[in-house]
Coordinates of C-alpha atoms and ligand atoms in Angstrom, one line a residue:
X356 CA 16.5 -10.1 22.2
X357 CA 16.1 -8.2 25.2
X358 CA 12.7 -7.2 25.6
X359 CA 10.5 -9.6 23.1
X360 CA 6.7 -9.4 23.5
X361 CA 6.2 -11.9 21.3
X362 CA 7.9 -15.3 21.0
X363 CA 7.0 -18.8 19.5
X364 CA 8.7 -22.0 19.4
X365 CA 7.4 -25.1 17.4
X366 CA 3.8 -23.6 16.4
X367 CA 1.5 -25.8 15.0
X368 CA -1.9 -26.2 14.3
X369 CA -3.8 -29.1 12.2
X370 CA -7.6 -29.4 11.7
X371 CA -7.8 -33.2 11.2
X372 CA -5.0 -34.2 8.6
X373 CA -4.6 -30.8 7.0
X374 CA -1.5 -28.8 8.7
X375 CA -1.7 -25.3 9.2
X376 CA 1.5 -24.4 10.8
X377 CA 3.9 -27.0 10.9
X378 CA 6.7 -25.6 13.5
X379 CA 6.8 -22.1 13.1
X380 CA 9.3 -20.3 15.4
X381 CA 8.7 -16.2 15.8
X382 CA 10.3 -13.7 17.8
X383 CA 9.2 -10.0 17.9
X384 CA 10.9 -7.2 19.9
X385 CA 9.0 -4.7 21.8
X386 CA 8.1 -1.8 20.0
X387 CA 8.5 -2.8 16.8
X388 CA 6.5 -3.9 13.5
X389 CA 6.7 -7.5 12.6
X390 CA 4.4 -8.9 9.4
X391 CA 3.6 -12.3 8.6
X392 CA 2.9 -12.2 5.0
X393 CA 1.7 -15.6 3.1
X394 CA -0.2 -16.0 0.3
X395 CA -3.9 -16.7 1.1
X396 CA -4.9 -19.7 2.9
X397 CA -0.9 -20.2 4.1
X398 CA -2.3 -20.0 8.1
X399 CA -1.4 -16.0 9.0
X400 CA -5.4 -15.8 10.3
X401 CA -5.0 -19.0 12.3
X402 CA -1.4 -17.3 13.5
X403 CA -2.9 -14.5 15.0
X404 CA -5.9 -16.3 16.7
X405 CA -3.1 -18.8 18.8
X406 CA -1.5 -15.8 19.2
X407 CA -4.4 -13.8 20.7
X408 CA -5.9 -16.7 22.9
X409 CA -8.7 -17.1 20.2
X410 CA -7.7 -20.8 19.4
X411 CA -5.6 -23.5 21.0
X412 CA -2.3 -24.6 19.2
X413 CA -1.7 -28.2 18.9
X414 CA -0.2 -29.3 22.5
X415 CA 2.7 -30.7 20.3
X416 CA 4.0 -26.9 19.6
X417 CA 6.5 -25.1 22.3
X418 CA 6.4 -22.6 24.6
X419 CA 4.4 -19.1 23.1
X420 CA 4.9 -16.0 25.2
X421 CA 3.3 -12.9 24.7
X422 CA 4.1 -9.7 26.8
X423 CA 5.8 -11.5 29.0
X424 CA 2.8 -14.3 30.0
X425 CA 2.6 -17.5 28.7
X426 CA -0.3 -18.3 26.9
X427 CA -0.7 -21.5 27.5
X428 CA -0.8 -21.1 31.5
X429 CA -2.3 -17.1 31.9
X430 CA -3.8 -16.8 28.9
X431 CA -5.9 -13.6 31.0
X432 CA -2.9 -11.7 31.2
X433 CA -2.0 -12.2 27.5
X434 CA -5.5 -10.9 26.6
X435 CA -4.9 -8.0 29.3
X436 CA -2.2 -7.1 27.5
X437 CA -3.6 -7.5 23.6
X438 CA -6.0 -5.8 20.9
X439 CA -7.0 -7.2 18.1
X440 CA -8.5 -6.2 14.8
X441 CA -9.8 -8.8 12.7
X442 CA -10.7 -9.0 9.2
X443 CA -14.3 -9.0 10.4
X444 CA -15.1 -5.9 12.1
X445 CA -16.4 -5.1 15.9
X446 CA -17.9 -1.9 15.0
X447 CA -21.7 -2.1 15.3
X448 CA -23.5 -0.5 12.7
X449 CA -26.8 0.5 14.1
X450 CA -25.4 2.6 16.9
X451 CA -22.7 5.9 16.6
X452 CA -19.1 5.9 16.6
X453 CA -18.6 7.0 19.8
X454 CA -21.4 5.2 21.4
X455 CA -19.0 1.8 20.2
X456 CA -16.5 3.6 21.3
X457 CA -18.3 4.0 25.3
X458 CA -19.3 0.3 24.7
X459 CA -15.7 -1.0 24.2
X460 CA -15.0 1.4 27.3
X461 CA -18.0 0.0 29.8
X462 CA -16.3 -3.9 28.2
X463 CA -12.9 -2.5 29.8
X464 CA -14.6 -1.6 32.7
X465 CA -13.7 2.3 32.7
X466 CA -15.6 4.6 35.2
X467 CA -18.2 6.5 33.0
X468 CA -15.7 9.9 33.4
X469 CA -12.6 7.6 32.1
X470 CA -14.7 6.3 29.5
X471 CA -15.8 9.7 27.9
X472 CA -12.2 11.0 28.4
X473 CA -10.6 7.9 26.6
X474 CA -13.3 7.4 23.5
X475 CA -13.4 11.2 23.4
X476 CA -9.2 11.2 22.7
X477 CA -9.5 8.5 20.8
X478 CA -11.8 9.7 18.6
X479 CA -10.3 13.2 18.3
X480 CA -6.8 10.9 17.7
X481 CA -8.1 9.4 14.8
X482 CA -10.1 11.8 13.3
X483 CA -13.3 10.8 13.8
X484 CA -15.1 13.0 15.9
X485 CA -17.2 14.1 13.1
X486 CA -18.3 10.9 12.4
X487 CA -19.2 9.2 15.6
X488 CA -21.7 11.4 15.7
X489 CA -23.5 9.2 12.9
X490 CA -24.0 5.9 13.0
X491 CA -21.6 2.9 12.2
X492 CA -23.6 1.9 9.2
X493 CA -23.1 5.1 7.0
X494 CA -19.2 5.0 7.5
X495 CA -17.1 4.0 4.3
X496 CA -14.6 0.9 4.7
X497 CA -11.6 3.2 6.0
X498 CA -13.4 5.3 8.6
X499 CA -15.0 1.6 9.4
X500 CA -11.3 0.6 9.8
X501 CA -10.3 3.5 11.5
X502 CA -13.2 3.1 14.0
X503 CA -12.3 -0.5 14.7
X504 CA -8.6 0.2 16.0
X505 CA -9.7 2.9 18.2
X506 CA -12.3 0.9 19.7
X507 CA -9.2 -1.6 20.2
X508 CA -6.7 0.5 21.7
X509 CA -9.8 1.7 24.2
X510 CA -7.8 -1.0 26.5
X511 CA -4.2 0.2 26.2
X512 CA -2.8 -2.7 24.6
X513 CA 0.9 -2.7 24.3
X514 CA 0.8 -5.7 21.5
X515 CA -1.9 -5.3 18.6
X516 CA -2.8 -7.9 16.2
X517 CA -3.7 -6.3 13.3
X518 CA -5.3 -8.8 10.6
X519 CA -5.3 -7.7 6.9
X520 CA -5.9 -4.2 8.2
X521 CA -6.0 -2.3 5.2
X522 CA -7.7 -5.2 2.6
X523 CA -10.0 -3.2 0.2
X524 CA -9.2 0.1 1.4
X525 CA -8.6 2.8 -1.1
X526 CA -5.0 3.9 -1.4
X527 CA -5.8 7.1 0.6
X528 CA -7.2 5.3 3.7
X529 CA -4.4 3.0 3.3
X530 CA -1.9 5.4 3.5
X531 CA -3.7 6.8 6.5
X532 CA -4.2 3.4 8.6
X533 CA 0.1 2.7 7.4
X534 CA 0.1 6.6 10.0
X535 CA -1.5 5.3 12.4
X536 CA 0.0 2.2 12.5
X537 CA 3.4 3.9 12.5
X538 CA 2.3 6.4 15.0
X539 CA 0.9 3.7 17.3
X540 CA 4.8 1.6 17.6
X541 CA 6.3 5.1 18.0
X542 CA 4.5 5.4 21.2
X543 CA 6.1 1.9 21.9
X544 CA 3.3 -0.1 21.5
X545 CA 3.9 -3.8 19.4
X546 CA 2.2 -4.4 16.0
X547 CA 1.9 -7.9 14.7
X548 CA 0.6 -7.4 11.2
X549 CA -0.9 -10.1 8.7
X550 CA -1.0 -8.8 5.0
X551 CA -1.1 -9.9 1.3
X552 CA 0.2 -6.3 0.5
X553 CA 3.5 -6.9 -0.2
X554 CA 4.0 -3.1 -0.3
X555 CA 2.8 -3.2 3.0
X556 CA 4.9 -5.1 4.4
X557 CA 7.8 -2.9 2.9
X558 CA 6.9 0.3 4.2
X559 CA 5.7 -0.9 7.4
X560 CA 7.8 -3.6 9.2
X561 CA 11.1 -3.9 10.9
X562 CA 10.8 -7.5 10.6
X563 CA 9.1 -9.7 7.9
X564 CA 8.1 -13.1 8.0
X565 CA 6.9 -15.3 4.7
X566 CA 4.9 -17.8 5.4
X567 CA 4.4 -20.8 2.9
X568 CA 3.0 -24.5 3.5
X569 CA 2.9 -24.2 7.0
X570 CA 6.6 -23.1 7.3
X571 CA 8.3 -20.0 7.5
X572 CA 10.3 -19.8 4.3
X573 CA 12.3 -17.1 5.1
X574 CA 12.5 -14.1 7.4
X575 CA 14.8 -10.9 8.0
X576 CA 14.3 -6.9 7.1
X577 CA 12.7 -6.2 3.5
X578 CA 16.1 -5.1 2.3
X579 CA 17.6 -8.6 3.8
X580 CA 14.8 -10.9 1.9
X581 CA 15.0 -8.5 -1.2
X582 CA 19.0 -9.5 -1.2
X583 CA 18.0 -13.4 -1.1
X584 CA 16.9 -13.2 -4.7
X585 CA 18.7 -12.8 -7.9
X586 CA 19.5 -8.8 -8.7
X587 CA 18.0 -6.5 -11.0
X588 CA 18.8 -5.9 -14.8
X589 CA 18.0 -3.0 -17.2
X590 CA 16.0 -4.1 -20.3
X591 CA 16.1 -2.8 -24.1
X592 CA 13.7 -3.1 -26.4
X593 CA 14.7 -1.9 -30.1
X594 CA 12.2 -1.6 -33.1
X595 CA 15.1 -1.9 -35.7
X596 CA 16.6 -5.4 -36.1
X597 CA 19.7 -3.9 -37.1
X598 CA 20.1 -1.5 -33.6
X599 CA 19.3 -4.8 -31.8
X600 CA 21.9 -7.0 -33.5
X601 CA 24.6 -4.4 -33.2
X602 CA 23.6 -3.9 -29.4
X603 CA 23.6 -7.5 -28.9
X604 CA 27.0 -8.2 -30.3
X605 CA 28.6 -5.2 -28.7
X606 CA 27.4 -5.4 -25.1
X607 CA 28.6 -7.9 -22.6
X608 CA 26.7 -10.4 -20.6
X609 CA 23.5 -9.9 -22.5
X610 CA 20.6 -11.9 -22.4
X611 CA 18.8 -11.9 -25.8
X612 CA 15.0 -12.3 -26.5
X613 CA 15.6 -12.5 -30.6
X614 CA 11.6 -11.9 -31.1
X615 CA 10.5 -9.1 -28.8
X616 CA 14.0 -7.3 -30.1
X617 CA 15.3 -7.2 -26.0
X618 CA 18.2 -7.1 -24.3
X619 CA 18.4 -8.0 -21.0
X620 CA 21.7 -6.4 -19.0
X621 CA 22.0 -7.5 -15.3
X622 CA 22.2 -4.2 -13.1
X623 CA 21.9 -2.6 -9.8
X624 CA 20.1 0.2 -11.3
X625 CA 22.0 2.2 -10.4
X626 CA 22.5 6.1 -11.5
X627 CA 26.3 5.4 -12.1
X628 CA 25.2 2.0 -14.0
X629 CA 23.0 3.4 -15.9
X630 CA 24.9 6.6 -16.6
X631 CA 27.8 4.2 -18.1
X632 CA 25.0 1.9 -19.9
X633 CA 23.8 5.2 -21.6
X634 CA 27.0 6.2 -22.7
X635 CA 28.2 3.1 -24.0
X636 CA 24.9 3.3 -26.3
X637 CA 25.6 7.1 -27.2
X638 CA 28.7 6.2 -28.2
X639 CA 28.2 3.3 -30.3
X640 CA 25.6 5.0 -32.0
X641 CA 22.7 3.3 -30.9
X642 CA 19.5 3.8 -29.8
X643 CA 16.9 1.6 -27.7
X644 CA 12.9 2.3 -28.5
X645 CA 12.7 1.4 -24.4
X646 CA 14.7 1.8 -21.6
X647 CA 13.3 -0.3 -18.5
X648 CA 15.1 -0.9 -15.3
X649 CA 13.7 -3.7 -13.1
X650 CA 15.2 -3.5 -9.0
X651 CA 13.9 -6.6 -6.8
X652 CA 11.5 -5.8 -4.8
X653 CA 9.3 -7.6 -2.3
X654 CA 7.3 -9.3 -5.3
X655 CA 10.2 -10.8 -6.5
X656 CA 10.9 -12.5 -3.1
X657 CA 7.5 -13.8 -2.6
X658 CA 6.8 -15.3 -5.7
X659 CA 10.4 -17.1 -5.4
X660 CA 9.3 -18.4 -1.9
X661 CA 6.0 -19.0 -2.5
X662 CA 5.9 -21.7 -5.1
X663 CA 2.4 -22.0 -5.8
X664 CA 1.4 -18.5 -6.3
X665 CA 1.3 -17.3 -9.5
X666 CA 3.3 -13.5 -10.5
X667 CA 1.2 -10.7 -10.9
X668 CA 2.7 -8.6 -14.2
X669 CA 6.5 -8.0 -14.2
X670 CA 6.8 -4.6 -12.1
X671 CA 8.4 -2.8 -14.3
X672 CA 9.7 1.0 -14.1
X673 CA 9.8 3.0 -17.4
X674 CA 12.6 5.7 -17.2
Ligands
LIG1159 P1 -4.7 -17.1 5.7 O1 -5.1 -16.2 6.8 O2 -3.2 -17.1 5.5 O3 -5.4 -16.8 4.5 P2 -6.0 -19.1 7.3 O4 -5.2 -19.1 8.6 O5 -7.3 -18.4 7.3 O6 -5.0 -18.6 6.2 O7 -6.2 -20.6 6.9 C1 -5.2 -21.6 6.6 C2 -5.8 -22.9 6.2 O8 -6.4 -23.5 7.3 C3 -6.8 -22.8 5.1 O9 -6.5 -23.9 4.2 C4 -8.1 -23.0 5.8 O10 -9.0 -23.5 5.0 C5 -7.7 -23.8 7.0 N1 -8.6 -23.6 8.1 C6 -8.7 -22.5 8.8 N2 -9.6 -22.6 9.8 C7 -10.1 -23.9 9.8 C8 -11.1 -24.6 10.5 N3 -11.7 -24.1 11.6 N4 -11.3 -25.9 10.2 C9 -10.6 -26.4 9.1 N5 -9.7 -25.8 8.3 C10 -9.5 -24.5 8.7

C-alpha cells in the first residue's frame, strides 16, 4: 500500500480474562472508506478508541500507525491528525450550534477571525446555519449528528473515526450523513467507520472488515465478501399441488419444500436467467403463485461469519 494512514499488526485488548481483540491486523489506504462491522459487543468501539489514543492496547499487540505516527511513541501527532465522533455526542445542549462550533475552534486554538471563518463554512457546509442559531437541545438526532462531525472536522483531520454514525437516525438523515461522509473522502480525507448497518457498510466502504470473537473473520470489497458465500436462487411458490408436482419433476436441480408448495432453483438472478426460467414455465404450461429471487447480499455474509447472531427475516425481493 503506498500511502496507508492507518495500519495495525497483532491488536489486542483484554479486560482481565475476557479478550476483546485477539490479533487483529488492519490496513487502510489514504483517502478511502474502510468499516469494521461486528455484531454488537464484537470490540469495533474498543477498535476505534486504540485507534484514536483513547485507550492503551495490550503491550503484547504490534506496531499501530496512524497518519504516518506511531501511536505508541507520538500519540500527540496521531491526535493532531484525527477526529472522532463517538456514539456519545460532544455537542452541548444548553448553548447554540455555532457557539459549539466557536468552542471546538478556541479547543483548536484558532485566532477568533479563523474561528468565525471555519465554524461559519462549516456550518454553511452542512447545512446548519439555520439551526446554530438555536440551541443544541432543540435539534433532532440527525442535525445532532450533523452538528457533531462539523464540530470534528473544526481541526482538519485527515483520518476520522466515525463510531455508529448514523444508529437511530431516520432514513433521510441517514442518507444525508452517507453525503457527507462520501463528500468528506472525496476531498481526500480517511474515514474509519464502525456500523451494525450492513447496508451501510455496502454503500459506503472501499474496504470492509467483519469482526467476530475478537478476530477478523474475513475482509475484502462488499462484492468480494458477498462472493465468499453460497449464490443466490429464484424461489416458487405454487398454490396447486398439481403445478408444483409437475414443476418439480420437470425442472433440474430443484430443491423441494413438499409443504409450503416451493421450489428452490439456484440462480444468479439474472435477467437472462430469469428470462430462460420464465420461458421454460410458459412453455410447460405452468404457472407459479410467486416468483422470488433472492441475490447475496451483505446479510448473507454476516450471518455466515458471525456464528452467534441470529438472521433477521430472509431478504427477499418480490418481482
Ligand atoms: P462493540 O463496539 O463492537 O459493540 P465494544 O468494543 O463496545 O463492542 O465491546 C466489546 C466487549 O468488550 C464487550 O463484551 C464489552 O462488554 C467489553 N468491554 C468494553 N469496555 C470494557 C471495559 N472498560 N471493561 C470491561 N469490559 C469491557
Amino acid at each position: 500500500m503506498t500511502n496507508p494512514a492507518i495500519t495495525a499488526n497483532g491488536l489486542r485488548k483484554s479486560y482481565g480474562d475476557k479478550v476483546v481483540l485477539d490479533g487483529v491486523d488492519l490496513a487502510v489506504p489514504a483517502g478511502t472508506v474502510f468499516s469494521l462491522l461486528g455484531p454488537n459487543g464484537a470490540g469495533k468501539t474498543t477498535a476505534v478508541k486504540i485507534l484514536s489514543t483513547l485507550i492503551t492496547p495490550d503491550p503484547a499487540s504490534g506496531e499501530i500507525r496512524i497518519g504516518g505516527h506511531d501511536l505508541a511513541t507520538d500519540p500527540q501527532a496521531v491526535r493532531a491528525a484525527i477526529g472522532v465522533t463517538g456514539q456519545f455526542s460532544a455537542v452541548d445542549g444548553l448553548i447554540t450550534g455555532e457557539e459549539n462550533m466557536l468552542l471546538m475552534a478556541d479547543l483548536h486554538h484558532l485566532s477568533r477571525s479563523e474561528g468565525r471563518r471555519t465554524a461559519a463554512e462549516l456550518l454553511e457546509r452542512f447545512d446548519l446555519v439555520e439551526a446554530a442559531k438555536r440551541p443544541a437541545s432543540t435539534y433532532s438526532g440527525g442535525v445532532k449528528r450533523r452538528l457533531d462531525l462539523a464540530m470534528t472536522l473544526v481541526g482538519n483531520p485527515r483520518i476520522i473515526f466515525l463510531d455508529e454514525p448514523t444508529t437511530g437516525l431516520d432514513p433521510r438523515s441517514r442518507h444525508n450523513m452517507w453525503q457527507i461522509i462520501r463528500e468528506l473522502v472525496t476531498g481526500g480525507a480517511t474515514a474509519f467507520l464502525t456500523t451494525q448497518y450492513l447496508e451501510e457498510a455496502d454503500e459506503l466502504a472501499d474496504h470492509i472488515a467483519v469482526l467476530n470473537n475478537g478476530k477478523i473473520a474475513a475482509q475484502g470489497t462488499a462484492d468480494e465478501l458477498k462472493r465468499l458465500i453460497p449464490g443466490g436462487h429464484v424461489r416458487l411458490r405454487f398454490t396447486d399441488p398439481t403445478a408444483y408436482q409437475s414443476a418439480a419433476v420437470a425442472l433440474r436441480e430443484v430443491t423441494r419444500n413438499d409443504e409450503a408448495l416451493s421450489l428452490t432453483i439456484p440462480s444468479g438472478g439474472s435477467q437472462r436467467e430469469l428470462r430462460s426460467l420464465l420461458d421454460w414455465l410458459d412453455s410447460a404450461g405452468i404457472e407459479a403463485d410467486e416468483l422470488t429471487v433472492h441475490t447475496p447480499d451483505l446479510d448473507d455474509v454476516f450471518f455466515a461469519l458471525t456464528s452467534s447472531s441470529v438472521p433477521n427475516q430472509p431478504k427477499e425481493t418480490v418481482r
